[in-house]
Structures are given as structure tokens and as C-alpha cells.
Amino acid sequence: MPTRSARTAWNGTLMEGSGQVELSSSKIGTYEVSFPKRTAEDAGGTTSPEELIAAAHSACFAMALSSEIGKAGGTPQALEVSADVTLGQKDGAPTITTITLTVRGEVDGLDAAGFDKAAQAAKVGCPVSKALAGVDITLDAALDS
């Protein structure tokens, strides 16, 4: 299996400095990071480790759920997955405290209970979920009507 890489170039102090995160493997972009903007309500055009984790988790979960739906005899037509990663405080230090996965799906061949069972299995089996096992991860899964 491949290894994927990213790199960050940082200049300055935590509160006054900034950096650029480069997605090295895909070469699809370089993105600005800043600690003050990381902890602000408005990201102001910068990304953060939490946003990058949210992107990774939503993509990984969508792939894992597609697989679980197939194993259960269903066919995914469309899955809309979002991940909300919360940066909070624990023991006086910034800590990722929660991740909320939300998925809405159009699936042939599974009822709501079957979809929920597949979603729960994907939450547990997704490699990113496994890597983030120390974080409280919740799931809101439902079929679109």
C-alpha cells in the first residue's frame, strides 16, 4: 500500500507566525495555516489541521460505507458525508475533542436499518476512524427520503 505525504513550512512564533501546508503526494495545492485563525470562528481563508482531518475522515468514511453497503447486498447511488472536527481544551491544552460524521444516502437494496448497520460498521472500520480512536466520534446516518 502506498504512503502519502504532506509538508508544512512554518515561520515565526505560534501566535504571530504562519505556515503553508503542501499536499506533496497529489501536488494539488498549498494552503495557508495560522494558529490564531485555527482557533477563531472565522478561518479567514486559511485551513487547519482539524479541517484537513475532517476532509480525510469524510472521504475515508464514504469509501468504507460504500464497501459496507456492497457487503450488505445494497448498491450506493449517492452518499453525502460531512465531518465536523472540534478543537477544544483538555487539561489546559488544545485538543481535538469530538468528531461528528453525518451521512445521507441514496441506496438501492437496503432499508433504513440495513443502512444504519452498514454506517456503524464503516465508522468502526474506516482507517481514519481507527487512527482517531482516542477521540469521541459520533455518527448521524439516514437514508434520503
PDB file of N, CA and C in Angstrom, residues 12-69:
ATOM      1  N   GLY A  12       8.069  31.825  12.255  1.00  0.00           N
ATOM      2  CA  GLY A  12       7.650  32.675  13.356  1.00  0.00           C
ATOM      3  C   GLY A  12       7.121  31.922  14.551  1.00  0.00           C
ATOM      4  N   THR A  13       6.645  32.702  15.502  1.00  0.00           N
ATOM      5  CA  THR A  13       6.119  32.156  16.751  1.00  0.00           C
ATOM      6  C   THR A  13       4.726  31.585  16.529  1.00  0.00           C
ATOM      7  N   LEU A  14       4.232  30.879  17.542  1.00  0.00           N
ATOM      8  CA  LEU A  14       2.905  30.281  17.433  1.00  0.00           C
ATOM      9  C   LEU A  14       1.842  31.339  17.171  1.00  0.00           C
ATOM     10  N   MET A  15       1.858  32.417  17.937  1.00  0.00           N
ATOM     11  CA  MET A  15       0.791  33.412  17.847  1.00  0.00           C
ATOM     12  C   MET A  15       0.976  34.411  16.705  1.00  0.00           C
ATOM     13  N   GLU A  16       2.203  34.631  16.284  1.00  0.00           N
ATOM     14  CA  GLU A  16       2.441  35.638  15.232  1.00  0.00           C
ATOM     15  C   GLU A  16       2.884  35.017  13.915  1.00  0.00           C
ATOM     16  N   GLY A  17       3.258  33.763  13.941  1.00  0.00           N
ATOM     17  CA  GLY A  17       3.758  33.112  12.741  1.00  0.00           C
ATOM     18  C   GLY A  17       2.646  32.556  11.883  1.00  0.00           C
ATOM     19  N   SER A  18       3.068  31.948  10.798  1.00  0.00           N
ATOM     20  CA  SER A  18       2.127  31.294   9.895  1.00  0.00           C
ATOM     21  C   SER A  18       2.894  30.261   9.088  1.00  0.00           C
ATOM     22  N   GLY A  19       2.145  29.468   8.353  1.00  0.00           N
ATOM     23  CA  GLY A  19       2.782  28.440   7.558  1.00  0.00           C
ATOM     24  C   GLY A  19       1.989  28.119   6.317  1.00  0.00           C
ATOM     25  N   GLN A  20       2.568  27.222   5.553  1.00  0.00           N
ATOM     26  CA  GLN A  20       1.928  26.732   4.349  1.00  0.00           C
ATOM     27  C   GLN A  20       2.005  25.209   4.370  1.00  0.00           C
ATOM     28  N   VAL A  21       0.854  24.584   4.205  1.00  0.00           N
ATOM     29  CA  VAL A  21       0.758  23.134   4.128  1.00  0.00           C
ATOM     30  C   VAL A  21       0.694  22.765   2.655  1.00  0.00           C
ATOM     31  N   GLU A  22       1.582  21.873   2.258  1.00  0.00           N
ATOM     32  CA  GLU A  22       1.628  21.414   0.870  1.00  0.00           C
ATOM     33  C   GLU A  22       1.181  19.962   0.821  1.00  0.00           C
ATOM     34  N   LEU A  23       0.231  19.659  -0.048  1.00  0.00           N
ATOM     35  CA  LEU A  23      -0.181  18.279  -0.276  1.00  0.00           C
ATOM     36  C   LEU A  23       0.800  17.705  -1.301  1.00  0.00           C
ATOM     37  N   SER A  24       1.845  17.085  -0.781  1.00  0.00           N
ATOM     38  CA  SER A  24       3.000  16.697  -1.593  1.00  0.00           C
ATOM     39  C   SER A  24       2.727  15.535  -2.535  1.00  0.00           C
ATOM     40  N   SER A  25       1.993  14.531  -2.092  1.00  0.00           N
ATOM     41  CA  SER A  25       1.766  13.360  -2.943  1.00  0.00           C
ATOM     42  C   SER A  25       0.932  13.705  -4.170  1.00  0.00           C
ATOM     43  N   SER A  26      -0.161  14.394  -3.961  1.00  0.00           N
ATOM     44  CA  SER A  26      -1.057  14.719  -5.070  1.00  0.00           C
ATOM     45  C   SER A  26      -0.634  15.969  -5.823  1.00  0.00           C
ATOM     46  N   LYS A  27       0.127  16.823  -5.173  1.00  0.00           N
ATOM     47  CA  LYS A  27       0.563  18.099  -5.758  1.00  0.00           C
ATOM     48  C   LYS A  27      -0.626  18.968  -6.185  1.00  0.00           C
ATOM     49  N   ILE A  28      -1.737  18.872  -5.442  1.00  0.00           N
ATOM     50  CA  ILE A  28      -2.915  19.644  -5.849  1.00  0.00           C
ATOM     51  C   ILE A  28      -3.035  20.994  -5.167  1.00  0.00           C
ATOM     52  N   GLY A  29      -2.147  21.279  -4.205  1.00  0.00           N
ATOM     53  CA  GLY A  29      -2.251  22.600  -3.620  1.00  0.00           C
ATOM     54  C   GLY A  29      -1.390  22.816  -2.406  1.00  0.00           C
ATOM     55  N   THR A  30      -1.228  24.092  -2.110  1.00  0.00           N
ATOM     56  CA  THR A  30      -0.557  24.557  -0.907  1.00  0.00           C
ATOM     57  C   THR A  30      -1.530  25.507  -0.219  1.00  0.00           C
ATOM     58  N   TYR A  31      -1.672  25.336   1.102  1.00  0.00           N
ATOM     59  CA  TYR A  31      -2.701  26.064   1.835  1.00  0.00           C
ATOM     60  C   TYR A  31      -2.101  26.753   3.054  1.00  0.00           C
ATOM     61  N   GLU A  32      -2.566  27.952   3.335  1.00  0.00           N
ATOM     62  CA  GLU A  32      -2.090  28.746   4.468  1.00  0.00           C
ATOM     63  C   GLU A  32      -2.645  28.205   5.780  1.00  0.00           C
ATOM     64  N   VAL A  33      -1.807  28.238   6.840  1.00  0.00           N
ATOM     65  CA  VAL A  33      -2.226  27.881   8.192  1.00  0.00           C
ATOM     66  C   VAL A  33      -1.741  28.950   9.159  1.00  0.00           C
ATOM     67  N   SER A  34      -2.499  29.128  10.240  1.00  0.00           N
ATOM     68  CA  SER A  34      -2.176  30.120  11.259  1.00  0.00           C
ATOM     69  C   SER A  34      -2.860  29.698  12.552  1.00  0.00           C
ATOM     70  N   PHE A  35      -2.130  29.725  13.668  1.00  0.00           N
ATOM     71  CA  PHE A  35      -2.754  29.322  14.925  1.00  0.00           C
ATOM     72  C   PHE A  35      -3.884  30.264  15.345  1.00  0.00           C
ATOM     73  N   PRO A  36      -3.718  31.597  15.286  1.00  0.00           N
ATOM     74  CA  PRO A  36      -4.857  32.447  15.663  1.00  0.00           C
ATOM     75  C   PRO A  36      -6.103  32.187  14.812  1.00  0.00           C
ATOM     76  N   LYS A  37      -5.919  31.950  13.520  1.00  0.00           N
ATOM     77  CA  LYS A  37      -7.083  31.665  12.677  1.00  0.00           C
ATOM     78  C   LYS A  37      -7.608  30.251  12.922  1.00  0.00           C
ATOM     79  N   ARG A  38      -6.719  29.344  13.347  1.00  0.00           N
ATOM     80  CA  ARG A  38      -7.130  27.984  13.688  1.00  0.00           C
ATOM     81  C   ARG A  38      -8.116  28.003  14.844  1.00  0.00           C
ATOM     82  N   THR A  39      -7.929  28.898  15.782  1.00  0.00           N
ATOM     83  CA  THR A  39      -8.763  28.939  16.981  1.00  0.00           C
ATOM     84  C   THR A  39      -9.884  29.982  16.895  1.00  0.00           C
ATOM     85  N   ALA A  40     -10.004  30.674  15.759  1.00  0.00           N
ATOM     86  CA  ALA A  40     -11.045  31.687  15.577  1.00  0.00           C
ATOM     87  C   ALA A  40     -12.284  31.072  14.927  1.00  0.00           C
ATOM     88  N   GLU A  41     -13.422  31.684  15.125  1.00  0.00           N
ATOM     89  CA  GLU A  41     -14.654  31.212  14.479  1.00  0.00           C
ATOM     90  C   GLU A  41     -14.566  31.326  12.963  1.00  0.00           C
ATOM     91  N   ASP A  42     -13.971  32.407  12.453  1.00  0.00           N
ATOM     92  CA  ASP A  42     -13.825  32.618  11.012  1.00  0.00           C
ATOM     93  C   ASP A  42     -12.407  32.244  10.609  1.00  0.00           C
ATOM     94  N   ALA A  43     -12.273  31.259   9.742  1.00  0.00           N
ATOM     95  CA  ALA A  43     -10.953  30.778   9.336  1.00  0.00           C
ATOM     96  C   ALA A  43     -10.206  31.780   8.457  1.00  0.00           C
ATOM     97  N   GLY A  44     -10.912  32.747   7.914  1.00  0.00           N
ATOM     98  CA  GLY A  44     -10.255  33.819   7.169  1.00  0.00           C
ATOM     99  C   GLY A  44      -9.378  33.347   6.021  1.00  0.00           C
ATOM    100  N   GLY A  45      -9.809  32.332   5.286  1.00  0.00           N
ATOM    101  CA  GLY A  45      -9.067  31.889   4.117  1.00  0.00           C
ATOM    102  C   GLY A  45      -7.904  30.953   4.400  1.00  0.00           C
ATOM    103  N   THR A  46      -7.790  30.491   5.645  1.00  0.00           N
ATOM    104  CA  THR A  46      -6.736  29.530   5.971  1.00  0.00           C
ATOM    105  C   THR A  46      -7.373  28.191   6.303  1.00  0.00           C
ATOM    106  N   THR A  47      -6.592  27.141   6.232  1.00  0.00           N
ATOM    107  CA  THR A  47      -7.066  25.833   6.662  1.00  0.00           C
ATOM    108  C   THR A  47      -6.483  25.542   8.038  1.00  0.00           C
ATOM    109  N   SER A  48      -6.747  24.365   8.544  1.00  0.00           N
ATOM    110  CA  SER A  48      -6.245  23.979   9.860  1.00  0.00           C
ATOM    111  C   SER A  48      -6.075  22.466   9.890  1.00  0.00           C
ATOM    112  N   PRO A  49      -5.319  21.963  10.851  1.00  0.00           N
ATOM    113  CA  PRO A  49      -5.236  20.515  10.980  1.00  0.00           C
ATOM    114  C   PRO A  49      -6.619  19.877  11.138  1.00  0.00           C
ATOM    115  N   GLU A  50      -7.518  20.554  11.846  1.00  0.00           N
ATOM    116  CA  GLU A  50      -8.853  19.990  12.064  1.00  0.00           C
ATOM    117  C   GLU A  50      -9.637  19.901  10.750  1.00  0.00           C
ATOM    118  N   GLU A  51      -9.530  20.918   9.901  1.00  0.00           N
ATOM    119  CA  GLU A  51     -10.220  20.867   8.616  1.00  0.00           C
ATOM    120  C   GLU A  51      -9.629  19.769   7.732  1.00  0.00           C
ATOM    121  N   LEU A  52      -8.314  19.623   7.764  1.00  0.00           N
ATOM    122  CA  LEU A  52      -7.675  18.573   6.971  1.00  0.00           C
ATOM    123  C   LEU A  52      -8.066  17.192   7.482  1.00  0.00           C
ATOM    124  N   ILE A  53      -8.174  17.033   8.804  1.00  0.00           N
ATOM    125  CA  ILE A  53      -8.646  15.768   9.379  1.00  0.00           C
ATOM    126  C   ILE A  53     -10.098  15.524   8.973  1.00  0.00           C
ATOM    127  N   ALA A  54     -10.920  16.565   8.999  1.00  0.00           N
ATOM    128  CA  ALA A  54     -12.323  16.422   8.589  1.00  0.00           C
ATOM    129  C   ALA A  54     -12.420  15.971   7.135  1.00  0.00           C
ATOM    130  N   ALA A  55     -11.593  16.543   6.275  1.00  0.00           N
ATOM    131  CA  ALA A  55     -11.599  16.134   4.872  1.00  0.00           C
ATOM    132  C   ALA A  55     -11.189  14.669   4.745  1.00  0.00           C
ATOM    133  N   ALA A  56     -10.127  14.294   5.436  1.00  0.00           N
ATOM    134  CA  ALA A  56      -9.656  12.913   5.382  1.00  0.00           C
ATOM    135  C   ALA A  56     -10.708  11.951   5.921  1.00  0.00           C
ATOM    136  N   HIS A  57     -11.338  12.321   7.030  1.00  0.00           N
ATOM    137  CA  HIS A  57     -12.302  11.413   7.659  1.00  0.00           C
ATOM    138  C   HIS A  57     -13.556  11.265   6.807  1.00  0.00           C
ATOM    139  N   SER A  58     -14.060  12.359   6.246  1.00  0.00           N
ATOM    140  CA  SER A  58     -15.273  12.255   5.424  1.00  0.00           C
ATOM    141  C   SER A  58     -15.013  11.421   4.172  1.00  0.00           C
ATOM    142  N   ALA A  59     -13.852  11.576   3.551  1.00  0.00           N
ATOM    143  CA  ALA A  59     -13.530  10.798   2.357  1.00  0.00           C
ATOM    144  C   ALA A  59     -13.356   9.320   2.699  1.00  0.00           C
ATOM    145  N   CYS A  60     -12.621   9.030   3.771  1.00  0.00           N
ATOM    146  CA  CYS A  60     -12.381   7.651   4.188  1.00  0.00           C
ATOM    147  C   CYS A  60     -13.696   6.968   4.560  1.00  0.00           C
ATOM    148  N   PHE A  61     -14.530   7.661   5.323  1.00  0.00           N
ATOM    149  CA  PHE A  61     -15.805   7.091   5.743  1.00  0.00           C
ATOM    150  C   PHE A  61     -16.702   6.810   4.537  1.00  0.00           C
ATOM    151  N   ALA A  62     -16.730   7.716   3.559  1.00  0.00           N
ATOM    152  CA  ALA A  62     -17.558   7.499   2.363  1.00  0.00           C
ATOM    153  C   ALA A  62     -17.119   6.234   1.626  1.00  0.00           C
ATOM    154  N   MET A  63     -15.806   6.039   1.516  1.00  0.00           N
ATOM    155  CA  MET A  63     -15.294   4.835   0.851  1.00  0.00           C
ATOM    156  C   MET A  63     -15.642   3.581   1.648  1.00  0.00           C
ATOM    157  N   ALA A  64     -15.442   3.647   2.970  1.00  0.00           N
ATOM    158  CA  ALA A  64     -15.741   2.498   3.827  1.00  0.00           C
ATOM    159  C   ALA A  64     -17.232   2.168   3.795  1.00  0.00           C
ATOM    160  N   LEU A  65     -18.084   3.191   3.804  1.00  0.00           N
ATOM    161  CA  LEU A  65     -19.526   2.960   3.774  1.00  0.00           C
ATOM    162  C   LEU A  65     -19.946   2.355   2.440  1.00  0.00           C
ATOM    163  N   SER A  66     -19.382   2.829   1.357  1.00  0.00           N
ATOM    164  CA  SER A  66     -19.689   2.248   0.053  1.00  0.00           C
ATOM    165  C   SER A  66     -19.375   0.755   0.049  1.00  0.00           C
ATOM    166  N   SER A  67     -18.246   0.396   0.640  1.00  0.00           N
ATOM    167  CA  SER A  67     -17.857  -1.010   0.742  1.00  0.00           C
ATOM    168  C   SER A  67     -18.844  -1.795   1.607  1.00  0.00           C
ATOM    169  N   GLU A  68     -19.195  -1.262   2.765  1.00  0.00           N
ATOM    170  CA  GLU A  68     -20.114  -1.956   3.683  1.00  0.00           C
ATOM    171  C   GLU A  68     -21.502  -2.124   3.076  1.00  0.00           C
ATOM    172  N   ILE A  69     -21.953  -1.135   2.332  1.00  0.00           N
ATOM    173  CA  ILE A  69     -23.252  -1.246   1.664  1.00  0.00           C
ATOM    174  C   ILE A  69     -23.219  -2.395   0.665  1.00  0.00           C
TER     175      ILE A  69
END
